[in-house]
PDB file of C-alpha atoms in Angstrom:
ATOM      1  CA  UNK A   1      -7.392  31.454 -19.771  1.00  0.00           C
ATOM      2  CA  UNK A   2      -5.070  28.740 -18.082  1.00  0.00           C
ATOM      3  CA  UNK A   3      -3.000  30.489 -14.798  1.00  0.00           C
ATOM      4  CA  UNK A   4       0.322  31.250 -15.707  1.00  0.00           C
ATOM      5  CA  UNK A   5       3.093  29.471 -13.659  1.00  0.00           C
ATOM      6  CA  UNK A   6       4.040  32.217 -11.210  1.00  0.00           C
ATOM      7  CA  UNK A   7       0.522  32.701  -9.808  1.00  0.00           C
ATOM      8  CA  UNK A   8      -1.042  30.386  -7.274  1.00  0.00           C
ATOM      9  CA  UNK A   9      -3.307  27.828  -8.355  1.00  0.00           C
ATOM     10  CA  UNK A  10      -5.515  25.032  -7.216  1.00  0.00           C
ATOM     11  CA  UNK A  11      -2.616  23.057  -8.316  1.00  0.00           C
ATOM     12  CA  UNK A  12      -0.072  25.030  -6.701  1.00  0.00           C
ATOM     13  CA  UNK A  13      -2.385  24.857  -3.200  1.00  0.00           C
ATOM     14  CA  UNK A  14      -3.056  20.693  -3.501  1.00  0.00           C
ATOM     15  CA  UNK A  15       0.789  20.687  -4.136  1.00  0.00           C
ATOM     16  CA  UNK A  16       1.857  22.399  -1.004  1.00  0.00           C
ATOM     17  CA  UNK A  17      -0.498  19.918   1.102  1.00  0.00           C
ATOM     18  CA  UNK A  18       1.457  17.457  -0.705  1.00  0.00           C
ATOM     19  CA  UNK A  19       4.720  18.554   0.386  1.00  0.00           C
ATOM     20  CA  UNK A  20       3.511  19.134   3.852  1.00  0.00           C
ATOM     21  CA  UNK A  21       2.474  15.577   4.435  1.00  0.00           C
ATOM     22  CA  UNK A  22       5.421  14.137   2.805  1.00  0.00           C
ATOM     23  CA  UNK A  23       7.200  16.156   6.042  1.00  0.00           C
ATOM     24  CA  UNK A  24       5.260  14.411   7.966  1.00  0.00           C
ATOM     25  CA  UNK A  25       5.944  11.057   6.721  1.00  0.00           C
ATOM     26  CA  UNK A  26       9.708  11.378   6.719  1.00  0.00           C
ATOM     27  CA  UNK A  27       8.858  12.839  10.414  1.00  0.00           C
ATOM     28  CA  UNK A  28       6.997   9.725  11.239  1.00  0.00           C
ATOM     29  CA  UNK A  29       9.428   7.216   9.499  1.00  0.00           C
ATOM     30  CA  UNK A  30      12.342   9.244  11.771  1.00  0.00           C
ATOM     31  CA  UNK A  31       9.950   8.543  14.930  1.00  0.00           C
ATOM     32  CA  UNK A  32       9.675   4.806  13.877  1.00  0.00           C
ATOM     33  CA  UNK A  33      13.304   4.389  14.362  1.00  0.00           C
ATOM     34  CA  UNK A  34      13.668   6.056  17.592  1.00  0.00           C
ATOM     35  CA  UNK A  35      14.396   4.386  20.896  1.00  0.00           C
ATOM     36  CA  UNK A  36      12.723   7.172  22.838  1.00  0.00           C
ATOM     37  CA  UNK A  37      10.353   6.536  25.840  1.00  0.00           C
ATOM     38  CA  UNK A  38       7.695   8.582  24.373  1.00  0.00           C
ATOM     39  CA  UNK A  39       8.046   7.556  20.850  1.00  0.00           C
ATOM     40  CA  UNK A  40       5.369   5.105  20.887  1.00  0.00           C
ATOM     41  CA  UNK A  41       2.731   8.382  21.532  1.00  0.00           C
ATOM     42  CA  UNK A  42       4.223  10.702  19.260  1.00  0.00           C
ATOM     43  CA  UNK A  43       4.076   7.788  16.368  1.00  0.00           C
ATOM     44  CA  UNK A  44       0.141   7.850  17.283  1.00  0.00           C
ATOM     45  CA  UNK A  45      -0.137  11.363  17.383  1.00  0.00           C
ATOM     46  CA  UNK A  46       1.545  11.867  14.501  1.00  0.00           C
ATOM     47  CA  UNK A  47      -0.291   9.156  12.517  1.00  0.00           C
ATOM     48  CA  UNK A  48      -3.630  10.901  13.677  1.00  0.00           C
ATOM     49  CA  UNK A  49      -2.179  14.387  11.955  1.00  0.00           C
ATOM     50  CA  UNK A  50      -1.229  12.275   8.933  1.00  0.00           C
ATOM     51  CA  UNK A  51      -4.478  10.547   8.478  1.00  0.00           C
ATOM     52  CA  UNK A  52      -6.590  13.891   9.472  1.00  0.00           C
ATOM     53  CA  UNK A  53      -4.651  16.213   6.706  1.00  0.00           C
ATOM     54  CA  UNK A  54      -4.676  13.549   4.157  1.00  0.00           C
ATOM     55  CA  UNK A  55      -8.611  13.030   4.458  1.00  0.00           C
ATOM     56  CA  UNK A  56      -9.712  16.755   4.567  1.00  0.00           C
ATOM     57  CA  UNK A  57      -6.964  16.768   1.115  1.00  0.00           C
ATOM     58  CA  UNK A  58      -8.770  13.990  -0.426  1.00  0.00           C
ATOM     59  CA  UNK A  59     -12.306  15.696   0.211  1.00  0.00           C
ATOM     60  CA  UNK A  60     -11.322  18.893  -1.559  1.00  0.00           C
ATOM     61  CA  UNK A  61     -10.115  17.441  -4.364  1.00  0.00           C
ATOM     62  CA  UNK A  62     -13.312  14.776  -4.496  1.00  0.00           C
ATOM     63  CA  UNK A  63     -15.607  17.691  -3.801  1.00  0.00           C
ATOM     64  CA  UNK A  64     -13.999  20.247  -6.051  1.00  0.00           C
ATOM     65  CA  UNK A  65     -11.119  19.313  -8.243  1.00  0.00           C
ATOM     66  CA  UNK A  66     -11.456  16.109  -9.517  1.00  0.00           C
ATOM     67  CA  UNK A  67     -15.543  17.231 -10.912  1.00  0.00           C
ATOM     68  CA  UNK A  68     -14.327  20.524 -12.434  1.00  0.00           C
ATOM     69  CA  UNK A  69     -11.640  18.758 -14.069  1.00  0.00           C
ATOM     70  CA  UNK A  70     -13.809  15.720 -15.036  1.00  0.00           C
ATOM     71  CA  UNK A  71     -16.149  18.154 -16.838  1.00  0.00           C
ATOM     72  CA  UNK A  72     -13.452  19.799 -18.702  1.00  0.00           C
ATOM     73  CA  UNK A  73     -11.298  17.371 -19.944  1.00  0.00           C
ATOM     74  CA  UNK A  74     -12.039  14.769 -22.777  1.00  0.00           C
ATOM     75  CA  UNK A  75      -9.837  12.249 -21.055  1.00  0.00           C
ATOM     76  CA  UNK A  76     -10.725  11.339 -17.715  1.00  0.00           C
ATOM     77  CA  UNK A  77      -8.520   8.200 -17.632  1.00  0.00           C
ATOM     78  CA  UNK A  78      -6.029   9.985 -14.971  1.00  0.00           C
ATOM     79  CA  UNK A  79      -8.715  11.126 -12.643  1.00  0.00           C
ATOM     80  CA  UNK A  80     -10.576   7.459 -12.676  1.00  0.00           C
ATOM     81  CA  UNK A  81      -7.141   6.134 -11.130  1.00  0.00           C
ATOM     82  CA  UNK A  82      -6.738   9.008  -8.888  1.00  0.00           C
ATOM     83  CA  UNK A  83      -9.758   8.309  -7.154  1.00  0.00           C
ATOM     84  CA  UNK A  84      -8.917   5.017  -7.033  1.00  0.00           C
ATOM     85  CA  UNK A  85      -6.162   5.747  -5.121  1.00  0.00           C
ATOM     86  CA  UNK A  86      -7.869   7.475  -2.948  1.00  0.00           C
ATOM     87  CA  UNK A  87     -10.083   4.712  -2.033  1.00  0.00           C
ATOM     88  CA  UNK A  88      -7.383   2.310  -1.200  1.00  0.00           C
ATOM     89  CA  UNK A  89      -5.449   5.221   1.036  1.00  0.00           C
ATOM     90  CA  UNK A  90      -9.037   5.638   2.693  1.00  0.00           C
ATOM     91  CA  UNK A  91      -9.021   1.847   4.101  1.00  0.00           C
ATOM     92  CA  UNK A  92      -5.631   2.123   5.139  1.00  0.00           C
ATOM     93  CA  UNK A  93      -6.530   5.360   7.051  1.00  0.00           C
ATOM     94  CA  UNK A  94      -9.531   3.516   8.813  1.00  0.00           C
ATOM     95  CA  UNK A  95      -7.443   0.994   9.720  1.00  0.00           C
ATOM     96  CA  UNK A  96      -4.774   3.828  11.068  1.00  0.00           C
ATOM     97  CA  UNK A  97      -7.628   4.909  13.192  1.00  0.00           C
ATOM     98  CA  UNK A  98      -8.754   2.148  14.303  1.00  0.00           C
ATOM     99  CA  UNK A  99      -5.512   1.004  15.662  1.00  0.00           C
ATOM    100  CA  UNK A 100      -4.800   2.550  19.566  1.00  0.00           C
ATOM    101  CA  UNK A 101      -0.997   1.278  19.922  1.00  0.00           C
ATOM    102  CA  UNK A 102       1.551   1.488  17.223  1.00  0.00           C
ATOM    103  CA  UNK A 103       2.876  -1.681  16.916  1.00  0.00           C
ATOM    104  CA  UNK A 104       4.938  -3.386  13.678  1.00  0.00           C
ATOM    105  CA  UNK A 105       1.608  -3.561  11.520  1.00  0.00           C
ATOM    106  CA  UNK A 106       0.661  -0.037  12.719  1.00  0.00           C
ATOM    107  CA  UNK A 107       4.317   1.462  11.374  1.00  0.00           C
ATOM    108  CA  UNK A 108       3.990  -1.005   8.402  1.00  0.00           C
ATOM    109  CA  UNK A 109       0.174   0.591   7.329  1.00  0.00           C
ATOM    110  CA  UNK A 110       2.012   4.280   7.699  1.00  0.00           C
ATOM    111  CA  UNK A 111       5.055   3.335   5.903  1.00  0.00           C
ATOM    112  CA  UNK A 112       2.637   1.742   2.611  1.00  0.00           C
ATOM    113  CA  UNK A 113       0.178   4.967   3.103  1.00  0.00           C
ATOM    114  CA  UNK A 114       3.444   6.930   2.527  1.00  0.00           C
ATOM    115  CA  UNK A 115       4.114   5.094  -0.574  1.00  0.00           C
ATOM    116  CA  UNK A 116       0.489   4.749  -1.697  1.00  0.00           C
ATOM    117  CA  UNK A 117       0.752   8.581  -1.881  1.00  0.00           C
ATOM    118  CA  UNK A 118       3.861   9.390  -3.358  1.00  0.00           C
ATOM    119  CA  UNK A 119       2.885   7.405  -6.173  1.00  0.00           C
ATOM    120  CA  UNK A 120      -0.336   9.230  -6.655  1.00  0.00           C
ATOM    121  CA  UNK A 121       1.303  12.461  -5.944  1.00  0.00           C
ATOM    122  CA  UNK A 122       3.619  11.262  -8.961  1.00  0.00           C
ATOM    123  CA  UNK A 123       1.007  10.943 -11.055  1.00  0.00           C
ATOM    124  CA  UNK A 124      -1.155  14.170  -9.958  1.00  0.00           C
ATOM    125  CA  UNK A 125       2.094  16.594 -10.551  1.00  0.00           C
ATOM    126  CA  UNK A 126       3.158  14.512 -14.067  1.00  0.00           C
ATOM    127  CA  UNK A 127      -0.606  14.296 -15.365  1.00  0.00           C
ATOM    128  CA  UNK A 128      -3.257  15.879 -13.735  1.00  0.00           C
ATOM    129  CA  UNK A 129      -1.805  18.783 -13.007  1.00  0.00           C
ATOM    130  CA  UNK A 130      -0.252  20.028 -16.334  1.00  0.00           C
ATOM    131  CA  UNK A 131      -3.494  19.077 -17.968  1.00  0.00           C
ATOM    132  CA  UNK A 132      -5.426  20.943 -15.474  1.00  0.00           C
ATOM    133  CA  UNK A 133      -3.095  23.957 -16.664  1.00  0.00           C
ATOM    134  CA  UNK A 134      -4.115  23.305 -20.290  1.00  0.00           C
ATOM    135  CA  UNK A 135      -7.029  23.715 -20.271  1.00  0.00           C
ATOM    136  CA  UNK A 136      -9.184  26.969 -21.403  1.00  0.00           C
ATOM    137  CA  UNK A 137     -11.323  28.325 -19.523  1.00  0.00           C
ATOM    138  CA  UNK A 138     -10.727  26.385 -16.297  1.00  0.00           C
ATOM    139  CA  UNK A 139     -10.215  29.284 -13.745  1.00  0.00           C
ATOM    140  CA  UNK A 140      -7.640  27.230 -11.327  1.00  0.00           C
ATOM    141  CA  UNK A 141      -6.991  30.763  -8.992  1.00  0.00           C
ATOM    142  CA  UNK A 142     -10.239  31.254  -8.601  1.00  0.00           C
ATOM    143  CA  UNK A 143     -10.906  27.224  -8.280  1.00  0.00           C
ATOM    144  CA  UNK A 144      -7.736  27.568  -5.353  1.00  0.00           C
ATOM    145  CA  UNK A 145      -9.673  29.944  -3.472  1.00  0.00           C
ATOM    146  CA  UNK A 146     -12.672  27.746  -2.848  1.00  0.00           C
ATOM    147  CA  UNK A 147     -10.453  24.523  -2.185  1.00  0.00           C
ATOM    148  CA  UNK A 148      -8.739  26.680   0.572  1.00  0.00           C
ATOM    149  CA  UNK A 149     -12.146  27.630   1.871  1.00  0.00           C
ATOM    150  CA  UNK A 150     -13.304  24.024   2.314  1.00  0.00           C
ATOM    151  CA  UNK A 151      -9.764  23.133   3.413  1.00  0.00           C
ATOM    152  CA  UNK A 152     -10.485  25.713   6.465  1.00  0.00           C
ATOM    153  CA  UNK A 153     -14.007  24.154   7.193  1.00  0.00           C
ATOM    154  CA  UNK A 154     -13.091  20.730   7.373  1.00  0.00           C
ATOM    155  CA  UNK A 155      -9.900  21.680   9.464  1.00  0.00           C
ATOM    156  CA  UNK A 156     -11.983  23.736  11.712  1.00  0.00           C
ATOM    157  CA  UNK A 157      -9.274  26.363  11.876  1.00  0.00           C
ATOM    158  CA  UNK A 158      -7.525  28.981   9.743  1.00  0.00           C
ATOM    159  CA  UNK A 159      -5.066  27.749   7.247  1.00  0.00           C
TER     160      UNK A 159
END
């Protein structure tokens, strides 16, 4: 039976990390701005949290979402572009990581990052998600429960 709206999901959980990060952007493009001594470290450390929450999110959803949904759905054209996306955020993120001063590039590889995943957050809430919904049989609560678990592993803490 699909989840009804009001109860949380594996949607509703890969949503919320959505909306976290995106914090963390704006956060980071505020930072970019600033004329603050210690700006230059917080942009790092920041860009380190930003990198670190959107790899363990891209792992669950490899690991866990994208498969289940894959082996429900007839059409799989969505999640073929999703993890496309993910690819391309993945080489921006090693070369986040690589970097050890933020410097124009280093705020220019955040700033397209950002943009690289509000467009594929776009496109998970407008397509993946309702047809995640849809489908029957798909148990999405109990499917949020074990994205949350390996969310905690990978973080190393509670979430």
């Amino acid at each position: 039976m699909p989840s009804s709206r009001n109860e949380a999901d594996a949607c509703t959980l890969l949503d919320t990390d959505h909306k976290a990060v995106k914090k963390l952007f704006k956060a980071y493009d505020d930072l970019a701005h600033s004329t603050a001594r210690d700006a230059r470290q917080k942009k790092l450390q920041l860009a380190r949290e930003i990198c670190h929450e959107l790899t363990v999110h891209a792992t669950i959803e490899e690991e866990i979402f994208y498969p289940a949904l894959r082996e429900a759905l007839k059409e799989t054209e969505a999640l073929a572009e999703a993890e496309v996306e993910h690819a391309g955020a993945k080489d921006l993120i090693a070369q986040i990581e690589a970097m050890d001063e933020p410097d124009e590039m280093f705020d220019a590889k955040v700033k397209v990052l950002g943009e690289y995943i509000d467009h594929h957050v776009k496109e998970e809430r407008n397509q993946i998600f309702p047809k995640a919904r849809a489908v029957r049989g798909l148990d999405l609560v109990a499917m949020r429960e074990e994205l949350l678990a390996r969310k905690e592993e990978l973080m190393g803490v509670e979430v």
